[in-house]
Short mmCIF file of C-alpha atoms and ligand atoms in Angstrom, two decimals:
data_model
loop_
_atom_site.label_atom_id
_atom_site.label_comp_id
_atom_site.label_asym_id
_atom_site.label_seq_id
_atom_site.Cartn_x
_atom_site.Cartn_y
_atom_site.Cartn_z
CA MET J 89 82.93 88.84 93.30
CA LYS J 90 81.94 89.00 96.97
CA ASN J 91 79.58 91.77 98.07
CA THR J 92 80.51 93.90 101.05
CA ILE J 93 78.61 93.44 104.27
CA SER J 94 78.50 96.02 107.04
CA ILE J 95 78.50 94.30 110.42
CA ASN J 96 77.85 96.18 113.64
CA PRO J 97 81.02 95.50 115.67
CA ALA J 98 79.20 96.04 118.97
CA THR J 99 76.61 93.32 118.34
CA GLY J 100 77.88 91.19 115.45
CA VAL J 101 74.59 91.85 113.64
CA GLU J 102 74.66 92.37 109.86
CA ILE J 103 73.42 95.82 108.92
CA GLU J 104 73.41 95.86 105.14
CA THR J 105 74.91 94.26 102.05
CA TYR J 106 76.37 96.47 99.32
CA PRO J 107 76.98 95.06 95.85
CA ARG J 108 80.57 95.21 94.66
CA ILE J 109 81.12 96.51 91.20
CA ALA J 110 83.35 94.77 88.66
CA VAL J 111 86.30 96.45 86.97
CA ALA J 112 84.43 96.86 83.66
CA GLU J 113 81.62 98.72 85.41
CA ALA J 114 84.07 100.87 87.35
CA LYS J 115 85.80 101.81 84.13
CA GLU J 116 82.48 102.86 82.61
CA GLU J 117 82.07 105.17 85.60
CA LEU J 118 85.56 106.57 85.02
CA ILE J 119 84.60 107.64 81.50
CA MET J 120 81.84 109.77 83.05
CA VAL J 121 84.20 110.99 85.78
CA LYS J 122 86.60 112.26 83.10
CA LYS J 123 83.74 114.10 81.37
CA ALA J 124 82.72 115.60 84.72
CA PHE J 125 86.27 116.89 85.20
CA ASP J 126 86.35 118.49 81.77
CA SER J 127 83.50 120.80 82.76
CA TRP J 128 84.15 121.05 86.52
CA LYS J 129 87.66 122.44 85.96
CA LYS J 130 86.10 125.41 84.17
CA THR J 131 83.90 126.44 87.11
CA THR J 132 84.82 129.48 89.18
CA PHE J 133 85.85 129.42 92.82
CA GLU J 134 82.60 131.22 93.64
CA GLU J 135 80.55 128.46 92.01
CA ARG J 136 82.52 125.72 93.75
CA SER J 137 82.36 127.52 97.07
CA ALA J 138 78.57 127.89 96.95
CA LEU J 139 78.18 124.15 96.36
CA MET J 140 80.71 123.24 99.05
CA HIS J 141 78.82 125.38 101.57
CA LYS J 142 75.62 123.63 100.52
CA PHE J 143 77.38 120.32 101.08
CA ALA J 144 78.33 121.44 104.59
CA ASP J 145 74.68 122.43 105.18
CA ILE J 146 73.55 118.93 104.17
CA LEU J 147 76.03 117.38 106.62
CA GLU J 148 74.69 119.68 109.30
CA GLN J 149 71.07 118.75 108.58
CA ASP J 150 71.89 115.02 108.47
CA LYS J 151 74.37 115.09 111.36
CA GLU J 152 72.49 112.72 113.67
CA LYS J 153 71.70 110.21 110.91
CA LEU J 154 75.31 110.19 109.73
CA ALA J 155 76.67 109.89 113.26
CA GLN J 156 74.40 106.90 113.96
CA LEU J 157 75.57 105.29 110.72
CA ALA J 158 79.27 105.60 111.60
CA THR J 159 78.62 104.26 115.09
CA ALA J 160 76.68 101.29 113.69
CA GLU J 161 79.25 100.45 111.02
CA MET J 162 82.52 100.85 112.90
CA GLY J 163 81.69 101.20 116.59
CA LYS J 164 82.75 104.78 117.32
CA THR J 165 81.03 106.17 120.41
CA ILE J 166 78.05 108.26 119.37
CA GLY J 167 79.39 111.50 120.85
CA GLN J 168 82.63 111.11 118.91
CA SER J 169 80.71 110.27 115.71
CA ARG J 170 78.81 113.56 116.06
CA LYS J 171 82.13 115.38 116.55
CA GLU J 172 83.48 113.70 113.42
CA VAL J 173 80.59 115.02 111.33
CA GLU J 174 81.16 118.49 112.85
CA LYS J 175 84.79 118.33 111.79
CA CYS J 176 83.75 117.45 108.24
CA ILE J 177 81.55 120.55 108.22
CA LEU J 178 84.44 122.66 109.49
CA VAL J 179 86.88 121.40 106.83
CA SER J 180 84.32 121.74 104.00
CA ARG J 181 83.61 125.34 105.00
CA TYR J 182 87.31 126.08 105.49
CA TYR J 183 88.12 125.14 101.90
CA ALA J 184 84.90 126.69 100.58
CA ASP J 185 86.06 129.99 102.11
CA HIS J 186 89.82 129.81 101.59
CA ALA J 187 90.58 127.72 98.46
CA GLN J 188 90.65 130.73 96.16
CA ASP J 189 93.12 132.54 98.38
CA LEU J 190 95.27 129.44 98.97
CA LEU J 191 95.53 128.92 95.21
CA LYS J 192 95.90 132.49 94.04
CA ASN J 193 98.65 133.25 91.50
CA GLU J 194 102.05 134.03 92.96
CA ILE J 195 103.89 136.79 91.13
CA VAL J 196 107.63 136.09 90.89
CA LYS J 197 110.02 138.90 89.94
CA THR J 198 112.31 137.80 87.09
CA GLU J 199 113.71 139.37 83.89
CA ALA J 200 110.37 138.62 82.20
CA SER J 201 107.84 141.34 81.63
CA LYS J 202 105.56 139.15 83.71
CA SER J 203 106.14 135.84 85.46
CA TYR J 204 104.08 134.00 87.98
CA VAL J 205 103.08 130.62 89.40
CA THR J 206 99.53 129.44 88.86
CA PHE J 207 97.78 126.41 90.34
CA GLN J 208 95.62 124.41 87.95
CA PRO J 209 93.42 121.36 88.51
CA MET J 210 94.86 118.00 87.46
CA GLY J 211 91.92 115.62 86.97
CA ALA J 212 90.38 112.73 88.89
CA VAL J 213 92.05 111.85 92.19
CA LEU J 214 91.55 108.32 93.49
CA ALA J 215 91.21 108.12 97.28
CA VAL J 216 91.72 104.78 99.02
CA MET J 217 90.39 105.38 102.51
CA PRO J 218 90.18 103.64 105.91
CA TRP J 219 87.21 102.95 108.17
CA ASN J 220 88.48 104.61 111.36
CA PHE J 221 87.15 108.10 110.53
CA PRO J 222 84.75 106.99 107.81
CA PHE J 223 83.54 110.51 107.02
CA TYR J 224 86.41 112.77 108.01
CA GLN J 225 89.19 110.97 106.13
CA VAL J 226 87.17 111.25 102.94
CA ILE J 227 86.19 114.90 103.37
CA ARG J 228 89.78 115.81 104.27
CA PHE J 229 90.80 114.72 100.77
CA ALA J 230 87.62 115.62 98.88
CA ALA J 231 86.97 119.20 100.04
CA PRO J 232 90.37 120.61 98.96
CA ALA J 233 90.59 118.44 95.82
CA ILE J 234 87.15 119.46 94.57
CA MET J 235 87.62 123.11 95.51
CA ALA J 236 90.85 123.07 93.47
CA GLY J 237 88.82 121.99 90.43
CA ASN J 238 89.60 118.27 90.56
CA VAL J 239 87.06 115.48 90.84
CA GLY J 240 87.13 112.68 93.42
CA VAL J 241 86.84 108.90 93.12
CA LEU J 242 86.49 107.04 96.40
CA LYS J 243 87.47 103.46 97.17
CA HIS J 244 86.43 103.23 100.79
CA ALA J 245 87.12 100.46 103.30
CA SER J 246 84.84 97.48 102.74
CA ASN J 247 83.26 97.62 106.20
CA VAL J 248 81.95 101.21 105.89
CA GLN J 249 80.22 101.29 102.52
CA GLY J 250 77.10 102.78 104.15
CA CYS J 251 79.18 105.84 105.08
CA ALA J 252 80.78 105.89 101.62
CA PHE J 253 77.43 106.02 99.84
CA ALA J 254 76.11 108.57 102.35
CA ILE J 255 78.95 110.94 101.39
CA GLU J 256 78.24 110.45 97.69
CA GLU J 257 74.55 111.13 98.36
CA ALA J 258 75.38 114.34 100.25
CA PHE J 259 77.40 115.64 97.26
CA VAL J 260 74.45 114.90 94.98
CA LYS J 261 71.96 116.51 97.40
CA ALA J 262 74.17 119.61 97.57
CA GLY J 263 73.79 119.99 93.81
CA PHE J 264 77.29 119.08 92.62
CA PRO J 265 77.29 118.05 88.96
CA GLU J 266 77.08 114.31 88.39
CA LYS J 267 80.33 112.35 88.96
CA VAL J 268 82.29 115.19 90.52
CA PHE J 269 82.44 112.80 93.48
CA VAL J 270 81.82 109.06 93.10
CA ASN J 271 82.07 106.07 95.36
CA LEU J 272 83.21 102.88 93.64
CA ASN J 273 82.59 99.80 95.76
CA ILE J 274 85.46 97.82 94.27
CA ASP J 275 87.60 95.07 95.72
CA SER J 276 91.03 96.23 96.90
CA GLU J 277 92.53 93.73 94.42
CA ASN J 278 91.04 95.84 91.62
CA VAL J 279 92.53 99.13 92.79
CA LYS J 280 95.40 98.43 90.38
CA ASP J 281 93.04 98.53 87.36
CA ILE J 282 91.61 101.83 88.52
CA ILE J 283 95.01 103.43 89.10
CA GLU J 284 96.09 102.31 85.63
CA ASP J 285 93.06 103.93 84.01
CA LYS J 286 93.96 107.14 82.20
CA ALA J 287 91.10 109.02 83.87
CA ILE J 288 92.94 108.80 87.20
CA VAL J 289 95.79 111.29 87.53
CA ALA J 290 96.78 110.89 91.19
CA VAL J 291 96.19 108.71 94.22
CA THR J 292 95.84 109.45 97.91
CA LEU J 293 95.77 106.62 100.41
CA THR J 294 95.11 106.70 104.12
CA GLY J 295 95.56 103.34 105.74
CA SER J 296 98.07 100.77 106.81
CA GLU J 297 101.70 100.53 105.78
CA PRO J 298 101.22 97.39 103.61
CA ALA J 299 98.31 98.98 101.71
CA GLY J 300 100.41 102.12 101.25
CA ARG J 301 103.37 100.18 99.87
CA SER J 302 101.18 98.28 97.44
CA VAL J 303 99.23 101.28 96.13
CA ALA J 304 102.31 103.52 95.92
CA ALA J 305 104.18 100.86 93.94
CA ILE J 306 101.37 100.65 91.37
CA ALA J 307 101.03 104.42 91.20
CA GLY J 308 104.81 104.69 90.80
CA GLN J 309 104.78 102.23 87.92
CA ASN J 310 102.15 104.41 86.28
CA LEU J 311 103.93 107.68 87.15
CA LYS J 312 100.97 109.01 89.09
CA LYS J 313 101.47 111.27 92.05
CA THR J 314 100.74 109.83 95.49
CA VAL J 315 100.04 111.11 98.97
CA LEU J 316 100.28 108.51 101.72
CA GLU J 317 98.89 108.91 105.25
CA LEU J 318 99.88 105.68 106.97
CA GLY J 319 100.16 104.25 110.43
CA GLY J 320 101.95 105.62 113.43
CA SER J 321 103.32 104.70 116.83
CA ASP J 322 103.26 108.17 118.31
CA ALA J 323 105.45 108.76 121.33
CA TYR J 324 104.56 111.17 124.13
CA ILE J 325 107.36 112.10 126.48
CA ILE J 326 106.22 112.69 130.05
CA LEU J 327 108.82 114.89 131.70
CA ASP J 328 109.60 114.87 135.43
CA ASP J 329 107.99 118.32 135.89
CA ALA J 330 104.66 117.22 134.37
CA ASP J 331 101.37 117.59 136.22
CA LEU J 332 100.66 113.88 136.58
CA GLU J 333 96.93 114.32 136.98
CA ALA J 334 96.71 116.17 133.65
CA ALA J 335 99.26 113.87 131.98
CA THR J 336 97.38 110.69 132.87
CA GLU J 337 94.05 112.24 131.89
CA LEU J 338 95.49 113.09 128.50
CA ALA J 339 97.12 109.66 128.19
CA THR J 340 93.80 107.96 128.93
CA PHE J 341 91.83 109.90 126.34
CA GLY J 342 94.75 109.75 123.93
CA ARG J 343 94.81 105.98 124.01
CA LEU J 344 91.07 105.29 124.21
CA GLN J 345 89.54 107.88 121.87
CA ASN J 346 87.99 106.31 118.80
CA ASN J 347 88.29 103.02 120.71
CA GLY J 348 92.07 103.21 120.37
CA GLN J 349 91.95 103.35 116.57
CA THR J 350 93.36 106.75 115.66
CA CYS J 351 96.46 107.08 113.51
CA ILE J 352 97.70 110.01 115.59
CA ALA J 353 96.73 108.47 118.93
CA ALA J 354 99.29 108.52 121.69
CA LYS J 355 100.61 104.96 121.59
CA ARG J 356 103.98 104.94 123.36
CA PHE J 357 104.37 106.84 126.62
CA VAL J 358 108.02 107.53 127.35
CA VAL J 359 108.18 108.43 131.03
CA LEU J 360 111.18 109.74 132.96
CA GLU J 361 112.41 107.28 135.56
CA SER J 362 111.85 109.58 138.56
CA ILE J 363 108.07 109.74 137.97
CA TYR J 364 107.60 106.39 136.22
CA ASP J 365 105.98 104.51 139.12
CA ALA J 366 103.71 107.40 140.11
CA PHE J 367 102.62 107.89 136.48
CA LEU J 368 101.91 104.19 136.02
CA GLU J 369 99.86 103.95 139.22
CA LEU J 370 97.64 106.92 138.40
CA TYR J 371 97.36 105.95 134.74
CA THR J 372 96.26 102.43 135.66
CA THR J 373 93.53 103.83 137.93
CA LYS J 374 92.22 106.03 135.12
CA MET J 375 92.37 103.38 132.38
CA GLU J 376 90.53 100.92 134.65
CA ALA J 377 87.87 103.53 135.45
CA ALA J 378 87.11 104.30 131.78
CA LYS J 379 83.81 102.67 130.89
CA MET J 380 83.84 100.21 128.00
CA GLY J 381 80.41 99.58 126.53
CA ALA J 382 77.88 99.99 123.76
CA PRO J 383 78.94 102.86 121.50
CA THR J 384 75.34 104.06 121.34
CA ASP J 385 75.33 104.63 125.12
CA GLU J 386 76.17 108.28 125.81
CA GLU J 387 78.04 107.26 129.01
CA THR J 388 80.45 104.94 127.22
CA TYR J 389 84.09 106.07 127.19
CA TYR J 390 85.18 103.53 124.57
CA GLY J 391 83.43 100.91 122.49
CA PRO J 392 84.46 97.86 120.46
CA LEU J 393 87.11 97.65 117.78
CA ALA J 394 85.84 97.92 114.21
CA ARG J 395 86.03 94.21 113.39
CA VAL J 396 86.54 90.98 115.32
CA ASN J 397 89.58 90.02 113.21
CA LEU J 398 91.25 93.36 114.08
CA ARG J 399 90.58 92.74 117.79
CA ASP J 400 92.07 89.25 117.55
CA GLU J 401 95.17 90.57 115.77
CA LEU J 402 95.61 93.21 118.48
CA HIS J 403 95.38 90.55 121.18
CA LYS J 404 98.11 88.54 119.45
CA GLN J 405 100.34 91.63 119.48
CA VAL J 406 99.74 92.02 123.23
CA GLU J 407 100.59 88.35 123.84
CA LYS J 408 103.71 88.62 121.69
CA SER J 409 104.87 91.70 123.59
CA MET J 410 104.38 89.89 126.90
CA ALA J 411 106.34 86.90 125.63
CA GLN J 412 109.10 89.37 124.73
CA GLY J 413 109.19 90.69 128.31
CA ALA J 414 106.56 93.46 128.54
CA ARG J 415 104.64 93.48 131.85
CA LEU J 416 100.84 93.40 131.64
CA VAL J 417 99.54 95.93 134.17
CA THR J 418 95.84 95.84 133.34
CA GLY J 419 93.50 94.47 130.64
CA GLY J 420 94.87 92.01 128.11
CA THR J 421 91.98 89.53 128.08
CA ILE J 422 89.29 89.15 125.43
CA PRO J 423 85.92 89.58 127.15
CA GLU J 424 83.16 86.97 126.86
CA GLY J 425 80.18 87.71 124.67
CA LYS J 426 79.37 89.26 121.34
CA GLY J 427 81.17 92.15 119.70
CA ALA J 428 84.75 93.12 118.96
CA TYR J 429 85.48 94.45 122.46
CA TYR J 430 88.94 94.69 123.97
CA PRO J 431 89.64 96.20 127.39
CA ALA J 432 91.86 99.20 128.11
CA THR J 433 95.27 97.57 128.45
CA ILE J 434 98.61 98.79 129.75
CA LEU J 435 101.91 97.16 128.94
CA ALA J 436 104.79 98.43 131.07
CA GLU J 437 108.58 98.15 130.81
CA VAL J 438 108.22 98.10 127.03
CA THR J 439 111.60 98.31 125.29
CA PRO J 440 112.88 98.51 121.70
CA GLY J 441 112.62 95.20 119.88
CA MET J 442 109.25 94.35 121.40
CA GLU J 443 106.12 94.24 119.25
CA ALA J 444 104.48 96.98 121.35
CA PHE J 445 107.46 99.27 120.78
CA ASP J 446 108.27 98.57 117.15
CA ASN J 447 104.84 98.22 115.59
CA GLU J 448 101.53 100.04 115.64
CA LEU J 449 98.98 98.69 118.13
CA PHE J 450 95.67 99.86 116.68
CA GLY J 451 93.41 99.53 119.70
CA PRO J 452 93.13 100.51 123.38
CA VAL J 453 96.60 99.28 124.39
CA ALA J 454 99.17 101.68 125.87
CA SER J 455 102.89 100.98 125.95
CA VAL J 456 104.71 102.57 128.87
CA ILE J 457 108.44 102.97 128.45
CA LYS J 458 111.03 104.04 131.04
CA ALA J 459 113.67 106.65 130.15
CA THR J 460 116.68 107.41 132.31
CA ASP J 461 116.77 111.12 131.35
CA GLU J 462 115.57 113.67 128.80
CA ASP J 463 118.08 112.68 126.10
CA HIS J 464 117.24 109.03 126.54
CA ALA J 465 113.53 109.89 126.23
CA ILE J 466 114.13 111.70 122.92
CA GLU J 467 116.22 108.79 121.66
CA LEU J 468 113.48 106.29 122.57
CA ALA J 469 110.76 108.45 121.02
CA ASN J 470 112.71 108.69 117.76
CA ASN J 471 113.62 105.00 117.76
CA SER J 472 110.68 104.14 115.55
CA ALA J 473 110.04 103.25 111.93
CA PHE J 474 107.08 105.65 112.06
CA GLY J 475 106.90 109.43 112.31
CA LEU J 476 103.34 110.70 112.33
CA GLY J 477 102.59 112.61 115.54
CA SER J 478 104.41 113.09 118.85
CA GLY J 479 104.13 115.07 122.05
CA VAL J 480 105.75 116.35 125.20
CA ILE J 481 104.05 116.82 128.55
CA THR J 482 105.76 119.29 130.86
CA SER J 483 105.05 122.30 133.04
CA ASN J 484 107.87 124.15 131.25
CA LYS J 485 106.70 125.20 127.78
CA GLU J 486 110.18 126.26 126.62
CA ARG J 487 111.65 122.90 127.61
CA GLY J 488 108.74 121.24 125.82
CA GLU J 489 109.27 123.25 122.65
CA LYS J 490 113.00 122.42 122.56
CA ILE J 491 112.16 118.73 122.70
CA ALA J 492 109.26 119.02 120.23
CA LEU J 493 111.71 120.39 117.67
CA GLN J 494 113.88 117.28 118.06
CA LEU J 495 111.13 114.72 117.60
CA GLU J 496 111.05 112.93 114.24
CA ALA J 497 107.40 113.31 113.26
CA GLY J 498 105.06 115.31 111.05
CA SER J 499 103.59 117.03 114.14
CA SER J 500 104.81 117.60 117.69
CA PHE J 501 102.43 119.06 120.26
CA VAL J 502 103.32 120.30 123.74
CA ASN J 503 100.76 119.60 126.50
CA LYS J 504 98.08 118.64 123.99
CA LEU J 505 97.20 115.57 122.00
CA VAL J 506 97.97 115.90 118.31
CA VAL J 507 94.87 116.91 116.38
CA SER J 508 94.36 117.75 112.73
CA ASP J 509 93.38 121.35 112.07
CA PRO J 510 92.51 122.65 108.59
CA ARG J 511 94.87 125.62 109.14
CA LEU J 512 97.91 123.39 109.71
CA PRO J 513 99.49 120.75 107.47
CA PHE J 514 98.95 117.14 108.47
CA GLY J 515 101.02 114.10 107.54
CA GLY J 516 103.99 111.98 108.42
CA ILE J 517 107.58 111.08 107.71
CA LYS J 518 109.40 107.72 107.60
CA ASN J 519 106.96 104.78 107.29
CA SER J 520 104.04 107.04 108.22
CA GLY J 521 103.96 108.24 104.63
CA PHE J 522 104.64 111.35 102.61
CA GLY J 523 102.84 114.39 101.33
CA ARG J 524 100.54 116.59 103.36
CA GLU J 525 96.83 117.11 103.82
CA LEU J 526 95.02 120.23 105.01
CA SER J 527 96.11 123.90 104.91
CA ASP J 528 97.71 125.37 101.76
CA TYR J 529 100.15 122.45 101.63
CA GLY J 530 97.28 119.96 101.31
CA ILE J 531 95.36 121.73 98.58
CA ARG J 532 98.57 122.17 96.56
CA GLU J 533 99.33 118.43 96.48
CA PHE J 534 96.91 117.78 93.64
CA VAL J 535 97.35 120.77 91.36
CA ASN J 536 99.64 121.53 88.47
CA ILE J 537 102.02 124.10 89.93
CA LYS J 538 102.59 125.87 86.68
CA SER J 539 105.12 128.58 85.78
CA ILE J 540 104.03 131.30 83.37
CA TRP J 541 106.62 133.53 81.70
CA ILE J 542 105.76 136.45 79.40
CA GLU J 543 108.96 137.68 77.72
P1 NAP Q 174 93.96 99.22 105.57
O1 NAP Q 174 93.65 97.80 105.85
O2 NAP Q 174 95.26 99.54 104.98
O3 NAP Q 174 92.78 99.75 104.60
C1 NAP Q 174 92.76 101.07 104.13
C2 NAP Q 174 92.15 101.08 102.76
O4 NAP Q 174 93.04 100.44 101.87
C3 NAP Q 174 90.84 100.33 102.65
O5 NAP Q 174 90.02 100.98 101.73
C4 NAP Q 174 91.29 98.97 102.13
O6 NAP Q 174 90.25 98.30 101.44
C5 NAP Q 174 92.39 99.38 101.20
N1 NAP Q 174 93.41 98.37 100.97
C6 NAP Q 174 93.94 97.50 101.84
N2 NAP Q 174 94.91 96.78 101.25
C7 NAP Q 174 95.01 97.22 99.98
C8 NAP Q 174 95.81 96.88 98.86
N3 NAP Q 174 96.75 95.94 98.96
N4 NAP Q 174 95.62 97.52 97.70
C9 NAP Q 174 94.68 98.47 97.59
N5 NAP Q 174 93.88 98.85 98.60
C10 NAP Q 174 94.05 98.23 99.78
O7 NAP Q 174 93.84 100.12 106.85
P2 NAP Q 174 92.62 100.21 107.86
O8 NAP Q 174 92.64 98.98 108.68
O9 NAP Q 174 91.37 100.55 107.14
O10 NAP Q 174 93.04 101.49 108.72
C11 NAP Q 174 93.94 101.42 109.76
C12 NAP Q 174 95.30 101.95 109.39
O11 NAP Q 174 95.17 103.24 108.80
C13 NAP Q 174 96.18 102.16 110.58
O12 NAP Q 174 97.48 101.75 110.27
C14 NAP Q 174 96.14 103.67 110.81
O13 NAP Q 174 97.22 104.18 111.53
C15 NAP Q 174 96.07 104.16 109.42
N6 NAP Q 174 95.53 105.54 109.37
C16 NAP Q 174 96.37 106.57 109.07
C17 NAP Q 174 95.91 107.86 109.07
C18 NAP Q 174 96.80 109.03 108.75
O14 NAP Q 174 96.28 110.12 108.53
N7 NAP Q 174 98.11 108.87 108.69
C19 NAP Q 174 94.57 108.11 109.37
C20 NAP Q 174 93.75 107.04 109.66
C21 NAP Q 174 94.24 105.74 109.65
P3 NAP Q 174 89.46 97.07 102.12
O15 NAP Q 174 88.75 97.59 103.31
O16 NAP Q 174 88.54 96.64 101.04
O17 NAP Q 174 90.51 96.06 102.48
#
């Protein structure tokens, strides 16, 4: 059993080794998790809310320490790491304040003397989570699940175990009963044994398509409910009436935020022919001006990828796309020196069938695609196996809205990059997964939606 090692992707220096736990040990933990659920489910919303607010307070107090940890473990720029912790605080407080209302009984008029729908906790939810938002992805599942009366079991990505244990510690510091939230540092090969355990009633996975397929298949075999938040290749349509300055600014941040490693990042830019050359010229200037550097430096626009192997895989995808006919406009070379750095890269004249069109490029590489007209742009945007986010950039909001409604994705934003907001559901269609997180839809994924009838 190999231990997990956190390696700083900016320097290549080892930060810390975390011992893996074996299946037998994990199963011992699950016995205690089940016991924790049996009493946690009986707590009131007021009790849960007080603890969840305390949890948010702990995140607030430890914000700088947590932000530095995320930056060290996965290379996010320090300013963005601080914002990530702030978002965790926001979501924790949102569910602390609203869970009771979101889960209140719904009276349904029938022939019964009384009939209603009630929402009851289910048990322990296993969360298999990615490294790209090492705090936020976890809180996005944990805050609603725990407020609904469930308990949470985390299997986090191997390269961010420091963040995983920091979250567990924050739950303990906030005063949550033991094992209401646990981090199990298990090998992904052992996820099957955990899903099969009777203590686990449901599984949520955020990560790549192959991981999603594998975990969903096991959960399916065991008849356990699943929510999958998988990859994306989000298309943004740039219409001919768009303000090009604003559009290229948005496209630059959209492709470089989180060092290009955001599921809902703008990845394919579908640009109308009449403005294609002007867009590309301005976009290239902006992407070249964005400063790549140490993620701890406040001036850095984007830092390294999370691991050297991920950077090397990304580079292969760029080379493959070029071999298939994409034109390299800028970037595309692995820099000398230590760290998992990759420069802001633009591939132009990308067309269906190319790697950069068909698959997710999880790094600072933008695909620019030419569309002959609006209908062609919509067709190209929808010509994808994924359907997570999408967008339209235009000076005509009505025109934008009409197109947004035709895009095959879980979210479509006009003149704004897709963001997750606790008040709105978040998730995808097609190979981007199923189920929803956040809002009332998210908290109702892991509850028993139970009908009560009094004759
Ligand atoms: P990943 O390689 O799929 O890993 C995600 C998690 O799954 C990790 O904990 C990983 O553990 C585990 N895992 C991998 N293969 C597994 C398997 N066969 N069985 C059980 N567990 C397995 O993804 P990643 O590289 O961390 O994250 C990047 C991907 O996540 C991108 O595709 C991105 O678009 C997607 N993502 C989606 C969303 C969304 O909301 N839709 C949000 C963020 C990221 P190990 O680390 O131990 O391998």
